[in-house]
C-alpha cells in the first residue's frame, strides 16, 4: 500500500498526531540572538510538543515544569513535587484560589476497569475582579492539528482570535491578554502583574490509550482536553486550590512519595458547584489579605 494511502486512512482517526515525526521548537525571543530561531529537537519525553529555554538554548517538556497540569491530571506543584488529582468526571474543582484571582477546572472522563474514573481537564473558568474568562476544548470526534479546537468566552461575549501565531485579543479594562503562540490550539493568557498561563488543547493519542488502558479507540471520542502551565507573579501566602496550595507559605506536600502514582486526595475540599463558582471549602477569592 502506498504511503499517501496510509496517511489518508489515518486522517479519520483521533490519533493522527502519533504519525508525525519528532517535532522541533525554536526560541522566539530575539534578545537571545545566538539561540533565536534555531530549530531544536524536542526531548524524548515530549517528542511532539516542547518549549525552549532561550537563555540555555535547550528544549524542555512543559509538563515537567512547576505549575504544569497535564494528562490524567498530573500536577507539578510550585514546590516541584509531582502528584495526581483525579477528581471526578463532569465535576468542577478549584485549581487556584487567592484574594485576587480564582481558577476552576471542569473535568471530563470515562469509567475504567481500575475502579475509578479516568479524568482530564476539559475547561477552565478564570475569575479576576468582576470579570470571567472561559477557555475550553471542543468535543472532537476526529482530531486534525490544522483545526482550532479552543473555545473562549469573556464575560458575556465570545473571544475571537484570528488563526496564526502572535495574533491576540486584549481587554485593557480588565488587564487580560490572550495571545496565540501557535497557528492553532495553543494560547497564552496574561493577567497583568498577576500570572501567565499557557493553554494547549490536545487529544488522547493511540499510544497513551494503549499504555494507560484508556480503551477509547472504539467510541469515536478523542477526549480533547487542556494541558496547562502557570507562572505566577503575585500570590498571597494563603493561596489555596489543588495547585494553588503548593505555592502557599509553609506548604508541605501530603502526597505519598516514592510510589508510581502519588495521589493528592481531599477532592471534596476543592469541589465547586460550577465552573465560575467560588463556593469550594478552600476559597480565598475576594478576601482582603496582604500580598
PDB file of C-alpha atoms in Angstrom:
ATOM      1  CA  UNK A   1       0.000   0.000   0.000  1.00  0.00           C
ATOM      2  CA  UNK A   2       1.363   3.429  -0.928  1.00  0.00           C
ATOM      3  CA  UNK A   3       2.345   5.876   1.810  1.00  0.00           C
ATOM      4  CA  UNK A   4      -0.160   8.556   0.760  1.00  0.00           C
ATOM      5  CA  UNK A   5      -2.963   5.978   1.036  1.00  0.00           C
ATOM      6  CA  UNK A   6      -1.883   5.066   4.589  1.00  0.00           C
ATOM      7  CA  UNK A   7      -1.856   8.702   5.604  1.00  0.00           C
ATOM      8  CA  UNK A   8      -5.308   9.361   4.151  1.00  0.00           C
ATOM      9  CA  UNK A   9      -6.714   6.456   6.146  1.00  0.00           C
ATOM     10  CA  UNK A  10      -5.315   7.785   9.395  1.00  0.00           C
ATOM     11  CA  UNK A  11      -6.662  11.298   8.827  1.00  0.00           C
ATOM     12  CA  UNK A  12     -10.011   9.958  10.039  1.00  0.00           C
ATOM     13  CA  UNK A  13      -8.547   8.910  13.374  1.00  0.00           C
ATOM     14  CA  UNK A  14      -8.219  10.719  16.686  1.00  0.00           C
ATOM     15  CA  UNK A  15      -4.616   9.652  16.665  1.00  0.00           C
ATOM     16  CA  UNK A  16      -3.140  11.437  13.673  1.00  0.00           C
ATOM     17  CA  UNK A  17      -0.635  13.195  15.927  1.00  0.00           C
ATOM     18  CA  UNK A  18       1.258   9.985  16.619  1.00  0.00           C
ATOM     19  CA  UNK A  19       2.188   9.629  12.945  1.00  0.00           C
ATOM     20  CA  UNK A  20       4.124  12.881  12.875  1.00  0.00           C
ATOM     21  CA  UNK A  21       7.892  12.656  13.242  1.00  0.00           C
ATOM     22  CA  UNK A  22       9.535  14.122  16.315  1.00  0.00           C
ATOM     23  CA  UNK A  23       8.912  17.863  16.120  1.00  0.00           C
ATOM     24  CA  UNK A  24      11.167  20.788  16.756  1.00  0.00           C
ATOM     25  CA  UNK A  25      10.798  24.086  18.561  1.00  0.00           C
ATOM     26  CA  UNK A  26      12.737  27.337  18.480  1.00  0.00           C
ATOM     27  CA  UNK A  27      13.436  30.282  20.761  1.00  0.00           C
ATOM     28  CA  UNK A  28      11.122  33.159  19.834  1.00  0.00           C
ATOM     29  CA  UNK A  29      12.829  35.891  21.852  1.00  0.00           C
ATOM     30  CA  UNK A  30      15.209  37.937  19.644  1.00  0.00           C
ATOM     31  CA  UNK A  31      17.027  39.113  22.785  1.00  0.00           C
ATOM     32  CA  UNK A  32      18.776  35.728  22.776  1.00  0.00           C
ATOM     33  CA  UNK A  33      20.447  36.174  19.394  1.00  0.00           C
ATOM     34  CA  UNK A  34      22.585  33.037  19.492  1.00  0.00           C
ATOM     35  CA  UNK A  35      19.509  30.879  20.099  1.00  0.00           C
ATOM     36  CA  UNK A  36      16.756  32.872  18.397  1.00  0.00           C
ATOM     37  CA  UNK A  37      15.012  30.997  15.601  1.00  0.00           C
ATOM     38  CA  UNK A  38      17.214  27.885  15.741  1.00  0.00           C
ATOM     39  CA  UNK A  39      15.120  24.674  15.452  1.00  0.00           C
ATOM     40  CA  UNK A  40      15.883  22.217  18.266  1.00  0.00           C
ATOM     41  CA  UNK A  41      14.548  18.666  18.513  1.00  0.00           C
ATOM     42  CA  UNK A  42      12.087  18.044  21.336  1.00  0.00           C
ATOM     43  CA  UNK A  43      13.185  15.685  24.164  1.00  0.00           C
ATOM     44  CA  UNK A  44      12.095  12.011  24.154  1.00  0.00           C
ATOM     45  CA  UNK A  45       9.645  12.700  26.992  1.00  0.00           C
ATOM     46  CA  UNK A  46       7.610  15.095  24.817  1.00  0.00           C
ATOM     47  CA  UNK A  47       8.600  14.405  21.200  1.00  0.00           C
ATOM     48  CA  UNK A  48       5.634  16.259  19.686  1.00  0.00           C
ATOM     49  CA  UNK A  49       5.378  19.377  21.858  1.00  0.00           C
ATOM     50  CA  UNK A  50       8.086  21.167  23.814  1.00  0.00           C
ATOM     51  CA  UNK A  51       9.344  24.590  24.858  1.00  0.00           C
ATOM     52  CA  UNK A  52      12.752  26.243  24.574  1.00  0.00           C
ATOM     53  CA  UNK A  53      14.699  27.763  27.455  1.00  0.00           C
ATOM     54  CA  UNK A  54      16.254  30.579  25.435  1.00  0.00           C
ATOM     55  CA  UNK A  55      18.973  31.509  27.923  1.00  0.00           C
ATOM     56  CA  UNK A  56      20.386  27.976  27.984  1.00  0.00           C
ATOM     57  CA  UNK A  57      19.193  27.286  24.410  1.00  0.00           C
ATOM     58  CA  UNK A  58      17.780  23.906  25.440  1.00  0.00           C
ATOM     59  CA  UNK A  59      14.407  22.254  24.801  1.00  0.00           C
ATOM     60  CA  UNK A  60      12.318  21.030  27.726  1.00  0.00           C
ATOM     61  CA  UNK A  61       8.959  19.367  28.406  1.00  0.00           C
ATOM     62  CA  UNK A  62       6.498  21.990  29.635  1.00  0.00           C
ATOM     63  CA  UNK A  63       4.570  19.302  31.534  1.00  0.00           C
ATOM     64  CA  UNK A  64       7.619  18.698  33.740  1.00  0.00           C
ATOM     65  CA  UNK A  65       7.932  22.281  34.983  1.00  0.00           C
ATOM     66  CA  UNK A  66       6.397  23.614  38.245  1.00  0.00           C
ATOM     67  CA  UNK A  67       2.884  24.894  37.615  1.00  0.00           C
ATOM     68  CA  UNK A  68       2.035  22.255  34.983  1.00  0.00           C
ATOM     69  CA  UNK A  69      -1.227  20.309  34.732  1.00  0.00           C
ATOM     70  CA  UNK A  70      -1.276  17.621  32.049  1.00  0.00           C
ATOM     71  CA  UNK A  71      -2.538  14.162  31.173  1.00  0.00           C
ATOM     72  CA  UNK A  72      -4.832  12.261  33.619  1.00  0.00           C
ATOM     73  CA  UNK A  73      -4.439  15.149  35.670  1.00  0.00           C
ATOM     74  CA  UNK A  74      -0.772  15.081  36.556  1.00  0.00           C
ATOM     75  CA  UNK A  75       0.352  18.156  38.503  1.00  0.00           C
ATOM     76  CA  UNK A  76       3.773  19.631  39.163  1.00  0.00           C
ATOM     77  CA  UNK A  77       3.373  21.813  42.245  1.00  0.00           C
ATOM     78  CA  UNK A  78       5.097  25.084  42.959  1.00  0.00           C
ATOM     79  CA  UNK A  79       7.393  23.066  45.229  1.00  0.00           C
ATOM     80  CA  UNK A  80       8.427  20.887  42.272  1.00  0.00           C
ATOM     81  CA  UNK A  81       6.651  17.775  43.622  1.00  0.00           C
ATOM     82  CA  UNK A  82       4.640  15.712  41.119  1.00  0.00           C
ATOM     83  CA  UNK A  83       1.238  14.332  42.067  1.00  0.00           C
ATOM     84  CA  UNK A  84      -2.058  13.188  40.533  1.00  0.00           C
ATOM     85  CA  UNK A  85      -5.503  14.540  41.323  1.00  0.00           C
ATOM     86  CA  UNK A  86      -8.277  12.523  39.711  1.00  0.00           C
ATOM     87  CA  UNK A  87     -11.325  14.395  40.990  1.00  0.00           C
ATOM     88  CA  UNK A  88     -14.459  13.123  39.252  1.00  0.00           C
ATOM     89  CA  UNK A  89     -15.817  13.347  35.717  1.00  0.00           C
ATOM     90  CA  UNK A  90     -18.438  16.022  34.956  1.00  0.00           C
ATOM     91  CA  UNK A  91     -17.497  17.910  38.136  1.00  0.00           C
ATOM     92  CA  UNK A  92     -15.693  21.211  38.767  1.00  0.00           C
ATOM     93  CA  UNK A  93     -12.719  21.731  41.068  1.00  0.00           C
ATOM     94  CA  UNK A  94     -10.802  24.736  42.332  1.00  0.00           C
ATOM     95  CA  UNK A  95      -7.255  24.872  40.950  1.00  0.00           C
ATOM     96  CA  UNK A  96      -6.217  28.305  42.252  1.00  0.00           C
ATOM     97  CA  UNK A  97      -7.948  30.452  44.842  1.00  0.00           C
ATOM     98  CA  UNK A  98      -6.391  33.707  46.009  1.00  0.00           C
ATOM     99  CA  UNK A  99      -7.856  37.085  47.013  1.00  0.00           C
ATOM    100  CA  UNK A 100      -7.094  38.486  43.537  1.00  0.00           C
ATOM    101  CA  UNK A 101      -7.788  35.532  41.265  1.00  0.00           C
ATOM    102  CA  UNK A 102      -9.723  32.263  41.225  1.00  0.00           C
ATOM    103  CA  UNK A 103      -9.478  29.457  38.633  1.00  0.00           C
ATOM    104  CA  UNK A 104     -11.698  26.375  38.460  1.00  0.00           C
ATOM    105  CA  UNK A 105     -11.409  23.356  36.167  1.00  0.00           C
ATOM    106  CA  UNK A 106     -14.146  21.219  34.628  1.00  0.00           C
ATOM    107  CA  UNK A 107     -13.237  17.532  34.445  1.00  0.00           C
ATOM    108  CA  UNK A 108     -14.356  15.090  31.777  1.00  0.00           C
ATOM    109  CA  UNK A 109     -13.711  11.360  31.858  1.00  0.00           C
ATOM    110  CA  UNK A 110     -14.849   7.811  31.450  1.00  0.00           C
ATOM    111  CA  UNK A 111     -15.222   4.710  33.554  1.00  0.00           C
ATOM    112  CA  UNK A 112     -12.214   2.456  33.789  1.00  0.00           C
ATOM    113  CA  UNK A 113     -11.634  -1.157  34.728  1.00  0.00           C
ATOM    114  CA  UNK A 114      -9.363   0.024  37.535  1.00  0.00           C
ATOM    115  CA  UNK A 115     -12.197   1.100  39.818  1.00  0.00           C
ATOM    116  CA  UNK A 116     -12.001   4.858  39.255  1.00  0.00           C
ATOM    117  CA  UNK A 117     -12.769   7.356  36.525  1.00  0.00           C
ATOM    118  CA  UNK A 118     -10.123   8.362  34.037  1.00  0.00           C
ATOM    119  CA  UNK A 119     -10.337  12.154  34.083  1.00  0.00           C
ATOM    120  CA  UNK A 120      -8.948  15.108  32.149  1.00  0.00           C
ATOM    121  CA  UNK A 121      -9.307  18.891  32.402  1.00  0.00           C
ATOM    122  CA  UNK A 122     -11.700  19.934  29.640  1.00  0.00           C
ATOM    123  CA  UNK A 123     -12.151  23.619  30.528  1.00  0.00           C
ATOM    124  CA  UNK A 124     -11.184  26.328  32.985  1.00  0.00           C
ATOM    125  CA  UNK A 125     -13.092  29.276  34.390  1.00  0.00           C
ATOM    126  CA  UNK A 126     -10.999  32.261  35.496  1.00  0.00           C
ATOM    127  CA  UNK A 127     -12.395  34.970  37.759  1.00  0.00           C
ATOM    128  CA  UNK A 128     -10.496  38.249  38.098  1.00  0.00           C
ATOM    129  CA  UNK A 129     -12.027  41.352  39.645  1.00  0.00           C
ATOM    130  CA  UNK A 130     -15.591  41.345  38.261  1.00  0.00           C
ATOM    131  CA  UNK A 131     -14.635  39.517  35.052  1.00  0.00           C
ATOM    132  CA  UNK A 132     -14.977  35.918  33.859  1.00  0.00           C
ATOM    133  CA  UNK A 133     -12.840  34.171  31.246  1.00  0.00           C
ATOM    134  CA  UNK A 134     -13.737  30.699  29.956  1.00  0.00           C
ATOM    135  CA  UNK A 135     -11.324  28.536  27.941  1.00  0.00           C
ATOM    136  CA  UNK A 136     -12.274  25.017  26.920  1.00  0.00           C
ATOM    137  CA  UNK A 137     -11.615  22.221  24.451  1.00  0.00           C
ATOM    138  CA  UNK A 138     -14.258  21.421  21.867  1.00  0.00           C
ATOM    139  CA  UNK A 139     -15.841  17.974  21.746  1.00  0.00           C
ATOM    140  CA  UNK A 140     -13.769  16.383  18.970  1.00  0.00           C
ATOM    141  CA  UNK A 141     -14.510  13.150  17.115  1.00  0.00           C
ATOM    142  CA  UNK A 142     -11.700  13.221  14.543  1.00  0.00           C
ATOM    143  CA  UNK A 143      -8.603  15.180  15.517  1.00  0.00           C
ATOM    144  CA  UNK A 144      -6.672  17.251  12.997  1.00  0.00           C
ATOM    145  CA  UNK A 145      -3.861  19.590  14.029  1.00  0.00           C
ATOM    146  CA  UNK A 146      -4.951  22.193  11.468  1.00  0.00           C
ATOM    147  CA  UNK A 147      -8.359  22.644  13.128  1.00  0.00           C
ATOM    148  CA  UNK A 148      -8.595  25.052  16.035  1.00  0.00           C
ATOM    149  CA  UNK A 149     -10.365  23.322  18.914  1.00  0.00           C
ATOM    150  CA  UNK A 150     -10.282  26.085  21.549  1.00  0.00           C
ATOM    151  CA  UNK A 151     -13.465  27.732  22.833  1.00  0.00           C
ATOM    152  CA  UNK A 152     -13.097  31.099  24.605  1.00  0.00           C
ATOM    153  CA  UNK A 153     -15.612  33.437  26.213  1.00  0.00           C
ATOM    154  CA  UNK A 154     -15.049  36.656  28.148  1.00  0.00           C
ATOM    155  CA  UNK A 155     -17.895  37.873  30.353  1.00  0.00           C
ATOM    156  CA  UNK A 156     -20.939  37.616  28.076  1.00  0.00           C
ATOM    157  CA  UNK A 157     -19.211  37.501  24.690  1.00  0.00           C
ATOM    158  CA  UNK A 158     -17.092  35.174  22.565  1.00  0.00           C
ATOM    159  CA  UNK A 159     -13.356  35.726  22.220  1.00  0.00           C
ATOM    160  CA  UNK A 160     -12.424  35.533  18.545  1.00  0.00           C
ATOM    161  CA  UNK A 161      -8.717  35.496  17.662  1.00  0.00           C
ATOM    162  CA  UNK A 162      -7.708  35.038  14.009  1.00  0.00           C
ATOM    163  CA  UNK A 163      -5.701  31.897  13.353  1.00  0.00           C
ATOM    164  CA  UNK A 164      -1.963  32.409  13.291  1.00  0.00           C
ATOM    165  CA  UNK A 165       0.942  32.768  15.650  1.00  0.00           C
ATOM    166  CA  UNK A 166       1.189  36.040  17.632  1.00  0.00           C
ATOM    167  CA  UNK A 167      -2.431  37.046  16.953  1.00  0.00           C
ATOM    168  CA  UNK A 168      -4.017  38.352  20.138  1.00  0.00           C
ATOM    169  CA  UNK A 169      -7.073  39.689  21.953  1.00  0.00           C
ATOM    170  CA  UNK A 170      -6.965  42.282  24.721  1.00  0.00           C
ATOM    171  CA  UNK A 171      -9.263  43.615  27.397  1.00  0.00           C
ATOM    172  CA  UNK A 172      -7.419  46.758  28.565  1.00  0.00           C
ATOM    173  CA  UNK A 173     -10.008  47.491  31.240  1.00  0.00           C
ATOM    174  CA  UNK A 174      -9.610  44.028  32.770  1.00  0.00           C
ATOM    175  CA  UNK A 175      -5.850  43.824  32.218  1.00  0.00           C
ATOM    176  CA  UNK A 176      -6.142  40.482  30.403  1.00  0.00           C
ATOM    177  CA  UNK A 177      -4.349  39.492  27.186  1.00  0.00           C
ATOM    178  CA  UNK A 178      -4.898  36.253  25.230  1.00  0.00           C
ATOM    179  CA  UNK A 179      -2.280  35.548  22.570  1.00  0.00           C
ATOM    180  CA  UNK A 180      -1.837  32.660  20.162  1.00  0.00           C
ATOM    181  CA  UNK A 181       1.622  31.096  20.414  1.00  0.00           C
ATOM    182  CA  UNK A 182       0.974  28.583  17.628  1.00  0.00           C
ATOM    183  CA  UNK A 183      -1.136  28.522  14.474  1.00  0.00           C
ATOM    184  CA  UNK A 184      -3.897  26.607  16.292  1.00  0.00           C
ATOM    185  CA  UNK A 185      -4.790  25.095  19.674  1.00  0.00           C
ATOM    186  CA  UNK A 186      -2.283  26.979  21.853  1.00  0.00           C
ATOM    187  CA  UNK A 187      -2.768  30.310  23.609  1.00  0.00           C
ATOM    188  CA  UNK A 188      -1.041  32.219  26.386  1.00  0.00           C
ATOM    189  CA  UNK A 189      -3.206  34.116  28.867  1.00  0.00           C
ATOM    190  CA  UNK A 190      -1.694  37.007  30.794  1.00  0.00           C
ATOM    191  CA  UNK A 191      -3.381  38.667  33.734  1.00  0.00           C
ATOM    192  CA  UNK A 192      -1.184  41.725  34.098  1.00  0.00           C
ATOM    193  CA  UNK A 193       1.044  41.698  37.202  1.00  0.00           C
ATOM    194  CA  UNK A 194      -0.639  38.503  38.451  1.00  0.00           C
ATOM    195  CA  UNK A 195       0.133  35.487  36.249  1.00  0.00           C
ATOM    196  CA  UNK A 196       0.727  33.947  32.851  1.00  0.00           C
ATOM    197  CA  UNK A 197      -0.876  30.703  31.748  1.00  0.00           C
ATOM    198  CA  UNK A 198      -0.131  28.555  28.691  1.00  0.00           C
ATOM    199  CA  UNK A 199      -3.178  26.635  27.463  1.00  0.00           C
ATOM    200  CA  UNK A 200      -2.899  23.847  24.892  1.00  0.00           C
ATOM    201  CA  UNK A 201      -5.705  21.643  23.537  1.00  0.00           C
ATOM    202  CA  UNK A 202      -4.592  18.057  22.856  1.00  0.00           C
ATOM    203  CA  UNK A 203      -6.332  14.715  22.133  1.00  0.00           C
ATOM    204  CA  UNK A 204      -5.678  11.333  23.698  1.00  0.00           C
ATOM    205  CA  UNK A 205      -3.185   9.601  21.413  1.00  0.00           C
ATOM    206  CA  UNK A 206      -3.244   5.938  20.476  1.00  0.00           C
ATOM    207  CA  UNK A 207      -0.034   5.377  22.434  1.00  0.00           C
ATOM    208  CA  UNK A 208      -1.485   6.997  25.571  1.00  0.00           C
ATOM    209  CA  UNK A 209      -4.609   4.866  25.297  1.00  0.00           C
ATOM    210  CA  UNK A 210      -2.541   1.698  24.905  1.00  0.00           C
ATOM    211  CA  UNK A 211      -0.102   2.437  27.742  1.00  0.00           C
ATOM    212  CA  UNK A 212      -2.685   3.622  30.278  1.00  0.00           C
ATOM    213  CA  UNK A 213      -5.560   1.339  29.285  1.00  0.00           C
ATOM    214  CA  UNK A 214      -7.963   4.169  28.445  1.00  0.00           C
ATOM    215  CA  UNK A 215      -9.659   1.993  25.818  1.00  0.00           C
ATOM    216  CA  UNK A 216     -11.103   4.962  23.937  1.00  0.00           C
ATOM    217  CA  UNK A 217     -10.380   3.982  20.346  1.00  0.00           C
ATOM    218  CA  UNK A 218     -13.806   2.488  19.655  1.00  0.00           C
ATOM    219  CA  UNK A 219     -16.229   5.204  20.773  1.00  0.00           C
ATOM    220  CA  UNK A 220     -15.073   7.925  18.383  1.00  0.00           C
ATOM    221  CA  UNK A 221     -14.374  10.481  21.108  1.00  0.00           C
ATOM    222  CA  UNK A 222     -10.850  11.912  21.166  1.00  0.00           C
ATOM    223  CA  UNK A 223     -11.391  13.297  24.685  1.00  0.00           C
ATOM    224  CA  UNK A 224      -9.755  16.574  23.674  1.00  0.00           C
ATOM    225  CA  UNK A 225      -8.556  18.268  26.853  1.00  0.00           C
ATOM    226  CA  UNK A 226      -6.323  21.030  28.172  1.00  0.00           C
ATOM    227  CA  UNK A 227      -2.680  20.992  29.135  1.00  0.00           C
ATOM    228  CA  UNK A 228      -1.874  23.967  31.368  1.00  0.00           C
ATOM    229  CA  UNK A 229       1.265  25.708  32.530  1.00  0.00           C
ATOM    230  CA  UNK A 230       1.200  28.505  35.131  1.00  0.00           C
ATOM    231  CA  UNK A 231       3.717  31.179  36.078  1.00  0.00           C
ATOM    232  CA  UNK A 232       2.703  33.451  38.944  1.00  0.00           C
ATOM    233  CA  UNK A 233       3.924  36.962  39.668  1.00  0.00           C
ATOM    234  CA  UNK A 234       1.747  37.870  42.637  1.00  0.00           C
ATOM    235  CA  UNK A 235       0.071  35.447  45.048  1.00  0.00           C
ATOM    236  CA  UNK A 236      -0.748  35.727  48.729  1.00  0.00           C
ATOM    237  CA  UNK A 237       0.860  33.384  51.245  1.00  0.00           C
ATOM    238  CA  UNK A 238      -2.589  31.914  51.897  1.00  0.00           C
ATOM    239  CA  UNK A 239      -3.323  30.853  48.303  1.00  0.00           C
ATOM    240  CA  UNK A 240      -5.193  27.558  48.012  1.00  0.00           C
ATOM    241  CA  UNK A 241      -6.683  25.144  45.485  1.00  0.00           C
ATOM    242  CA  UNK A 242      -5.389  21.835  44.141  1.00  0.00           C
ATOM    243  CA  UNK A 243      -2.392  23.572  42.541  1.00  0.00           C
ATOM    244  CA  UNK A 244      -2.502  26.867  44.427  1.00  0.00           C
ATOM    245  CA  UNK A 245      -1.850  25.324  47.841  1.00  0.00           C
ATOM    246  CA  UNK A 246       1.608  24.255  46.656  1.00  0.00           C
ATOM    247  CA  UNK A 247       2.569  27.939  46.391  1.00  0.00           C
ATOM    248  CA  UNK A 248       1.348  28.826  49.907  1.00  0.00           C
ATOM    249  CA  UNK A 249       3.685  29.879  52.694  1.00  0.00           C
ATOM    250  CA  UNK A 250       4.886  26.909  54.722  1.00  0.00           C
ATOM    251  CA  UNK A 251       3.249  24.328  52.447  1.00  0.00           C
ATOM    252  CA  UNK A 252       4.430  20.744  52.806  1.00  0.00           C
ATOM    253  CA  UNK A 253       3.286  18.103  50.360  1.00  0.00           C
ATOM    254  CA  UNK A 254       0.898  15.491  51.768  1.00  0.00           C
ATOM    255  CA  UNK A 255       1.247  13.038  48.914  1.00  0.00           C
ATOM    256  CA  UNK A 256       2.972   9.712  49.470  1.00  0.00           C
ATOM    257  CA  UNK A 257       6.398   9.887  47.915  1.00  0.00           C
ATOM    258  CA  UNK A 258       8.271   7.030  46.273  1.00  0.00           C
ATOM    259  CA  UNK A 259       5.215   5.449  44.652  1.00  0.00           C
ATOM    260  CA  UNK A 260       4.436   5.215  40.934  1.00  0.00           C
ATOM    261  CA  UNK A 261       1.331   7.408  41.194  1.00  0.00           C
ATOM    262  CA  UNK A 262       1.332   9.771  44.214  1.00  0.00           C
ATOM    263  CA  UNK A 263      -2.271  10.874  44.732  1.00  0.00           C
ATOM    264  CA  UNK A 264      -3.494  14.168  46.147  1.00  0.00           C
ATOM    265  CA  UNK A 265      -6.727  13.414  47.968  1.00  0.00           C
ATOM    266  CA  UNK A 266      -9.290  15.713  49.553  1.00  0.00           C
ATOM    267  CA  UNK A 267     -11.416  16.197  46.438  1.00  0.00           C
ATOM    268  CA  UNK A 268     -14.430  17.397  48.466  1.00  0.00           C
ATOM    269  CA  UNK A 269     -12.438  20.383  49.765  1.00  0.00           C
ATOM    270  CA  UNK A 270     -11.800  21.577  46.212  1.00  0.00           C
ATOM    271  CA  UNK A 271     -15.123  20.800  44.516  1.00  0.00           C
ATOM    272  CA  UNK A 272     -17.274  23.723  43.352  1.00  0.00           C
ATOM    273  CA  UNK A 273     -20.879  23.841  42.187  1.00  0.00           C
ATOM    274  CA  UNK A 274     -19.970  25.184  38.726  1.00  0.00           C
ATOM    275  CA  UNK A 275     -17.004  26.391  36.726  1.00  0.00           C
ATOM    276  CA  UNK A 276     -17.411  30.012  37.861  1.00  0.00           C
ATOM    277  CA  UNK A 277     -18.378  29.342  41.468  1.00  0.00           C
ATOM    278  CA  UNK A 278     -16.162  30.264  44.426  1.00  0.00           C
ATOM    279  CA  UNK A 279     -18.025  28.039  46.890  1.00  0.00           C
ATOM    280  CA  UNK A 280     -15.265  25.463  47.404  1.00  0.00           C
ATOM    281  CA  UNK A 281     -14.223  24.976  51.037  1.00  0.00           C
ATOM    282  CA  UNK A 282     -10.759  26.428  50.392  1.00  0.00           C
ATOM    283  CA  UNK A 283     -11.950  29.571  48.556  1.00  0.00           C
ATOM    284  CA  UNK A 284      -9.926  32.736  49.157  1.00  0.00           C
ATOM    285  CA  UNK A 285     -11.242  34.878  46.293  1.00  0.00           C
ATOM    286  CA  UNK A 286     -12.321  38.370  47.269  1.00  0.00           C
ATOM    287  CA  UNK A 287     -10.877  38.223  50.773  1.00  0.00           C
ATOM    288  CA  UNK A 288      -8.775  41.187  51.855  1.00  0.00           C
ATOM    289  CA  UNK A 289      -5.285  39.875  52.533  1.00  0.00           C
ATOM    290  CA  UNK A 290      -1.838  41.306  52.175  1.00  0.00           C
ATOM    291  CA  UNK A 291       0.304  40.017  49.296  1.00  0.00           C
TER     292      UNK A 291
END
